[in-house]
Amino acid sequence: MITPVVQTKDFVNERGGYGFSYPEGWKVEADGPRTNLVGPGHEAVMSMGPIPAESLDDASRDLVASINQGYGNVKVRGGDDSAVGELPANAIAGTATNDQGAKIRFLVIAIEDEGRFYAINIFTTESSDPATVLPPAQAIVSSFKPL
């Protein structure tokens, strides 16, 4: 079986203090220290940037609280301690309804690097195929590096 080669580009957000790689076909836009990404066909939307927090647990709670404030019918499906590269992280997944009434899936990831904290938020439509949408999002997350 031949695996296709995916071309990637590097992106650095100096104001946010991080960088990452992303696949061709993704739209990337910096908004101050935050970066927004949109996948082909708008099936996946991501945002990342630094967040204020005292601990990784606080950062995770704050991310879930922001989902609860911005979306309806939020259901947390699971969470776990994980890592992004060598950095400790917490990942929390769930479903919600956006302001247009569409059902979505979300994954929020809090990352710690020497007392600094970062968030990566991933949103997909409920109807999107995880086998198609998740691999490029996972590659972006895996490439995340504080400067």
PDB file of C-alpha atoms in Angstrom:
ATOM      1  CA  MET A   1       0.000   0.000   0.000  1.00  0.00           C
ATOM      2  CA  ILE A   2       1.346   3.400  -0.974  1.00  0.00           C
ATOM      3  CA  THR A   3       0.838   6.214   1.517  1.00  0.00           C
ATOM      4  CA  PRO A   4       0.418   9.609  -0.133  1.00  0.00           C
ATOM      5  CA  VAL A   5       2.906  12.301   0.872  1.00  0.00           C
ATOM      6  CA  VAL A   6       1.193  15.276   2.467  1.00  0.00           C
ATOM      7  CA  GLN A   7       2.926  18.587   1.897  1.00  0.00           C
ATOM      8  CA  THR A   8       3.043  20.797   4.985  1.00  0.00           C
ATOM      9  CA  LYS A   9       3.892  24.406   5.700  1.00  0.00           C
ATOM     10  CA  ASP A  10       5.354  25.865   8.882  1.00  0.00           C
ATOM     11  CA  PHE A  11       3.673  28.709  10.745  1.00  0.00           C
ATOM     12  CA  VAL A  12       5.058  30.775  13.637  1.00  0.00           C
ATOM     13  CA  ASN A  13       2.989  33.101  15.794  1.00  0.00           C
ATOM     14  CA  GLU A  14       5.641  35.277  17.431  1.00  0.00           C
ATOM     15  CA  ARG A  15       3.071  37.160  19.547  1.00  0.00           C
ATOM     16  CA  GLY A  16       1.654  33.892  20.853  1.00  0.00           C
ATOM     17  CA  GLY A  17       5.047  32.279  21.365  1.00  0.00           C
ATOM     18  CA  TYR A  18       4.473  29.065  19.391  1.00  0.00           C
ATOM     19  CA  GLY A  19       4.694  27.437  15.996  1.00  0.00           C
ATOM     20  CA  PHE A  20       3.286  24.426  14.174  1.00  0.00           C
ATOM     21  CA  SER A  21       3.052  22.751  10.775  1.00  0.00           C
ATOM     22  CA  TYR A  22      -0.150  22.388   8.808  1.00  0.00           C
ATOM     23  CA  PRO A  23      -1.172  20.532   5.635  1.00  0.00           C
ATOM     24  CA  GLU A  24      -1.622  22.280   2.310  1.00  0.00           C
ATOM     25  CA  GLY A  25      -5.249  23.215   1.750  1.00  0.00           C
ATOM     26  CA  TRP A  26      -5.756  24.537   5.282  1.00  0.00           C
ATOM     27  CA  LYS A  27      -6.415  28.261   5.726  1.00  0.00           C
ATOM     28  CA  VAL A  28      -4.376  29.820   8.553  1.00  0.00           C
ATOM     29  CA  GLU A  29      -4.834  33.293  10.011  1.00  0.00           C
ATOM     30  CA  ALA A  30      -3.156  34.913  13.008  1.00  0.00           C
ATOM     31  CA  ASP A  31      -5.297  37.118  15.237  1.00  0.00           C
ATOM     32  CA  GLY A  32      -2.799  38.612  17.670  1.00  0.00           C
ATOM     33  CA  PRO A  33      -1.469  35.784  19.852  1.00  0.00           C
ATOM     34  CA  ARG A  34      -4.215  33.398  18.620  1.00  0.00           C
ATOM     35  CA  THR A  35      -4.214  31.461  15.376  1.00  0.00           C
ATOM     36  CA  ASN A  36      -7.310  30.209  13.574  1.00  0.00           C
ATOM     37  CA  LEU A  37      -7.240  27.339  11.084  1.00  0.00           C
ATOM     38  CA  VAL A  38      -9.946  26.094   8.740  1.00  0.00           C
ATOM     39  CA  GLY A  39      -9.683  22.746   6.994  1.00  0.00           C
ATOM     40  CA  PRO A  40     -10.767  22.018   3.438  1.00  0.00           C
ATOM     41  CA  GLY A  41     -14.551  22.120   3.088  1.00  0.00           C
ATOM     42  CA  HIS A  42     -14.842  23.774   6.511  1.00  0.00           C
ATOM     43  CA  GLU A  43     -15.261  20.312   8.083  1.00  0.00           C
ATOM     44  CA  ALA A  44     -12.706  21.147  10.773  1.00  0.00           C
ATOM     45  CA  VAL A  45     -11.979  24.440  12.492  1.00  0.00           C
ATOM     46  CA  MET A  46      -9.141  24.907  14.959  1.00  0.00           C
ATOM     47  CA  SER A  47      -7.871  27.708  17.142  1.00  0.00           C
ATOM     48  CA  MET A  48      -4.814  27.881  19.344  1.00  0.00           C
ATOM     49  CA  GLY A  49      -2.966  30.308  21.512  1.00  0.00           C
ATOM     50  CA  PRO A  50      -1.710  31.130  24.978  1.00  0.00           C
ATOM     51  CA  ILE A  51      -4.176  31.178  27.873  1.00  0.00           C
ATOM     52  CA  PRO A  52      -3.913  32.483  31.438  1.00  0.00           C
ATOM     53  CA  ALA A  53      -3.924  29.696  34.032  1.00  0.00           C
ATOM     54  CA  GLU A  54      -2.326  28.674  37.319  1.00  0.00           C
ATOM     55  CA  SER A  55      -2.176  24.965  36.507  1.00  0.00           C
ATOM     56  CA  LEU A  56      -2.933  22.477  33.764  1.00  0.00           C
ATOM     57  CA  ASP A  57      -6.121  21.431  35.586  1.00  0.00           C
ATOM     58  CA  ASP A  58      -7.244  25.086  35.805  1.00  0.00           C
ATOM     59  CA  ALA A  59      -6.547  25.556  32.101  1.00  0.00           C
ATOM     60  CA  SER A  60      -8.630  22.472  31.265  1.00  0.00           C
ATOM     61  CA  ARG A  61     -11.532  23.603  33.459  1.00  0.00           C
ATOM     62  CA  ASP A  62     -11.439  27.063  31.866  1.00  0.00           C
ATOM     63  CA  LEU A  63     -11.536  25.579  28.359  1.00  0.00           C
ATOM     64  CA  VAL A  64     -14.588  23.459  29.194  1.00  0.00           C
ATOM     65  CA  ALA A  65     -16.235  26.481  30.855  1.00  0.00           C
ATOM     66  CA  SER A  66     -15.719  28.510  27.669  1.00  0.00           C
ATOM     67  CA  ILE A  67     -17.373  25.732  25.633  1.00  0.00           C
ATOM     68  CA  ASN A  68     -20.302  25.739  28.077  1.00  0.00           C
ATOM     69  CA  GLN A  69     -20.658  29.516  27.690  1.00  0.00           C
ATOM     70  CA  GLY A  70     -20.418  29.586  23.903  1.00  0.00           C
ATOM     71  CA  TYR A  71     -22.410  26.503  22.936  1.00  0.00           C
ATOM     72  CA  GLY A  72     -25.628  24.762  23.887  1.00  0.00           C
ATOM     73  CA  ASN A  73     -26.366  21.190  24.912  1.00  0.00           C
ATOM     74  CA  VAL A  74     -22.706  20.536  25.852  1.00  0.00           C
ATOM     75  CA  LYS A  75     -21.904  16.927  26.684  1.00  0.00           C
ATOM     76  CA  VAL A  76     -18.382  16.032  27.752  1.00  0.00           C
ATOM     77  CA  ARG A  77     -17.634  12.547  26.431  1.00  0.00           C
ATOM     78  CA  GLY A  78     -14.242  12.005  27.969  1.00  0.00           C
ATOM     79  CA  GLY A  79     -10.974  13.499  29.025  1.00  0.00           C
ATOM     80  CA  ASP A  80      -7.508  12.279  29.756  1.00  0.00           C
ATOM     81  CA  ASP A  81      -4.014  13.285  30.697  1.00  0.00           C
ATOM     82  CA  SER A  82      -1.882  13.168  27.604  1.00  0.00           C
ATOM     83  CA  ALA A  83       1.080  14.876  25.988  1.00  0.00           C
ATOM     84  CA  VAL A  84       1.746  17.047  22.984  1.00  0.00           C
ATOM     85  CA  GLY A  85       5.250  16.056  22.036  1.00  0.00           C
ATOM     86  CA  GLU A  86       7.132  16.138  25.341  1.00  0.00           C
ATOM     87  CA  LEU A  87       4.732  18.628  26.945  1.00  0.00           C
ATOM     88  CA  PRO A  88       2.096  17.610  29.503  1.00  0.00           C
ATOM     89  CA  ALA A  89      -1.449  18.138  28.265  1.00  0.00           C
ATOM     90  CA  ASN A  90      -5.091  17.442  29.084  1.00  0.00           C
ATOM     91  CA  ALA A  91      -7.505  16.601  26.284  1.00  0.00           C
ATOM     92  CA  ILE A  92     -11.291  16.788  26.719  1.00  0.00           C
ATOM     93  CA  ALA A  93     -13.763  15.690  24.031  1.00  0.00           C
ATOM     94  CA  GLY A  94     -17.472  16.160  23.676  1.00  0.00           C
ATOM     95  CA  THR A  95     -20.424  17.292  21.625  1.00  0.00           C
ATOM     96  CA  ALA A  96     -22.435  20.502  21.579  1.00  0.00           C
ATOM     97  CA  THR A  97     -24.818  22.601  19.496  1.00  0.00           C
ATOM     98  CA  ASN A  98     -23.634  25.846  17.900  1.00  0.00           C
ATOM     99  CA  ASP A  99     -25.632  29.074  17.633  1.00  0.00           C
ATOM    100  CA  GLN A 100     -27.113  27.986  14.279  1.00  0.00           C
ATOM    101  CA  GLY A 101     -28.424  24.767  15.857  1.00  0.00           C
ATOM    102  CA  ALA A 102     -25.882  22.481  14.193  1.00  0.00           C
ATOM    103  CA  LYS A 103     -24.476  19.596  16.217  1.00  0.00           C
ATOM    104  CA  ILE A 104     -20.688  19.610  16.519  1.00  0.00           C
ATOM    105  CA  ARG A 105     -17.892  17.586  18.048  1.00  0.00           C
ATOM    106  CA  PHE A 106     -15.132  19.304  19.975  1.00  0.00           C
ATOM    107  CA  LEU A 107     -11.744  18.483  21.402  1.00  0.00           C
ATOM    108  CA  VAL A 108     -10.062  21.001  23.697  1.00  0.00           C
ATOM    109  CA  ILE A 109      -6.438  20.495  24.655  1.00  0.00           C
ATOM    110  CA  ALA A 110      -4.628  22.382  27.415  1.00  0.00           C
ATOM    111  CA  ILE A 111      -0.825  22.276  27.176  1.00  0.00           C
ATOM    112  CA  GLU A 112       1.781  23.314  29.753  1.00  0.00           C
ATOM    113  CA  ASP A 113       5.306  24.494  29.024  1.00  0.00           C
ATOM    114  CA  GLU A 114       7.387  25.729  31.951  1.00  0.00           C
ATOM    115  CA  GLY A 115       4.517  27.564  33.645  1.00  0.00           C
ATOM    116  CA  ARG A 116       3.008  28.867  30.388  1.00  0.00           C
ATOM    117  CA  PHE A 117      -0.239  27.427  29.133  1.00  0.00           C
ATOM    118  CA  TYR A 118      -1.669  27.031  25.648  1.00  0.00           C
ATOM    119  CA  ALA A 119      -5.024  25.915  24.292  1.00  0.00           C
ATOM    120  CA  ILE A 120      -5.802  24.061  21.103  1.00  0.00           C
ATOM    121  CA  ASN A 121      -9.499  23.817  20.229  1.00  0.00           C
ATOM    122  CA  ILE A 122     -10.780  21.558  17.462  1.00  0.00           C
ATOM    123  CA  PHE A 123     -14.354  21.670  16.185  1.00  0.00           C
ATOM    124  CA  THR A 124     -15.919  19.421  13.546  1.00  0.00           C
ATOM    125  CA  THR A 125     -19.421  18.957  12.264  1.00  0.00           C
ATOM    126  CA  GLU A 126     -21.182  15.953  13.730  1.00  0.00           C
ATOM    127  CA  SER A 127     -21.654  14.555  10.225  1.00  0.00           C
ATOM    128  CA  SER A 128     -17.963  14.773   9.295  1.00  0.00           C
ATOM    129  CA  ASP A 129     -16.032  11.537   8.906  1.00  0.00           C
ATOM    130  CA  PRO A 130     -13.508  11.292  11.781  1.00  0.00           C
ATOM    131  CA  ALA A 131     -11.244   9.094   9.626  1.00  0.00           C
ATOM    132  CA  THR A 132     -10.898  12.010   7.190  1.00  0.00           C
ATOM    133  CA  VAL A 133     -11.003  15.005   9.520  1.00  0.00           C
ATOM    134  CA  LEU A 134      -8.944  13.864  12.508  1.00  0.00           C
ATOM    135  CA  PRO A 135      -5.595  12.822  10.941  1.00  0.00           C
ATOM    136  CA  PRO A 136      -4.696  16.335   9.677  1.00  0.00           C
ATOM    137  CA  ALA A 137      -5.877  17.899  12.959  1.00  0.00           C
ATOM    138  CA  GLN A 138      -3.791  15.387  14.915  1.00  0.00           C
ATOM    139  CA  ALA A 139      -0.762  16.191  12.747  1.00  0.00           C
ATOM    140  CA  ILE A 140      -1.179  19.908  13.487  1.00  0.00           C
ATOM    141  CA  VAL A 141      -1.479  19.238  17.219  1.00  0.00           C
ATOM    142  CA  SER A 142       1.558  16.911  17.184  1.00  0.00           C
ATOM    143  CA  SER A 143       3.659  19.581  15.485  1.00  0.00           C
ATOM    144  CA  PHE A 144       2.811  22.307  18.062  1.00  0.00           C
ATOM    145  CA  LYS A 145       5.923  23.752  19.722  1.00  0.00           C
ATOM    146  CA  PRO A 146       6.370  26.704  22.073  1.00  0.00           C
ATOM    147  CA  LEU A 147       9.135  29.065  20.959  1.00  0.00           C
TER     148      LEU A 147
END
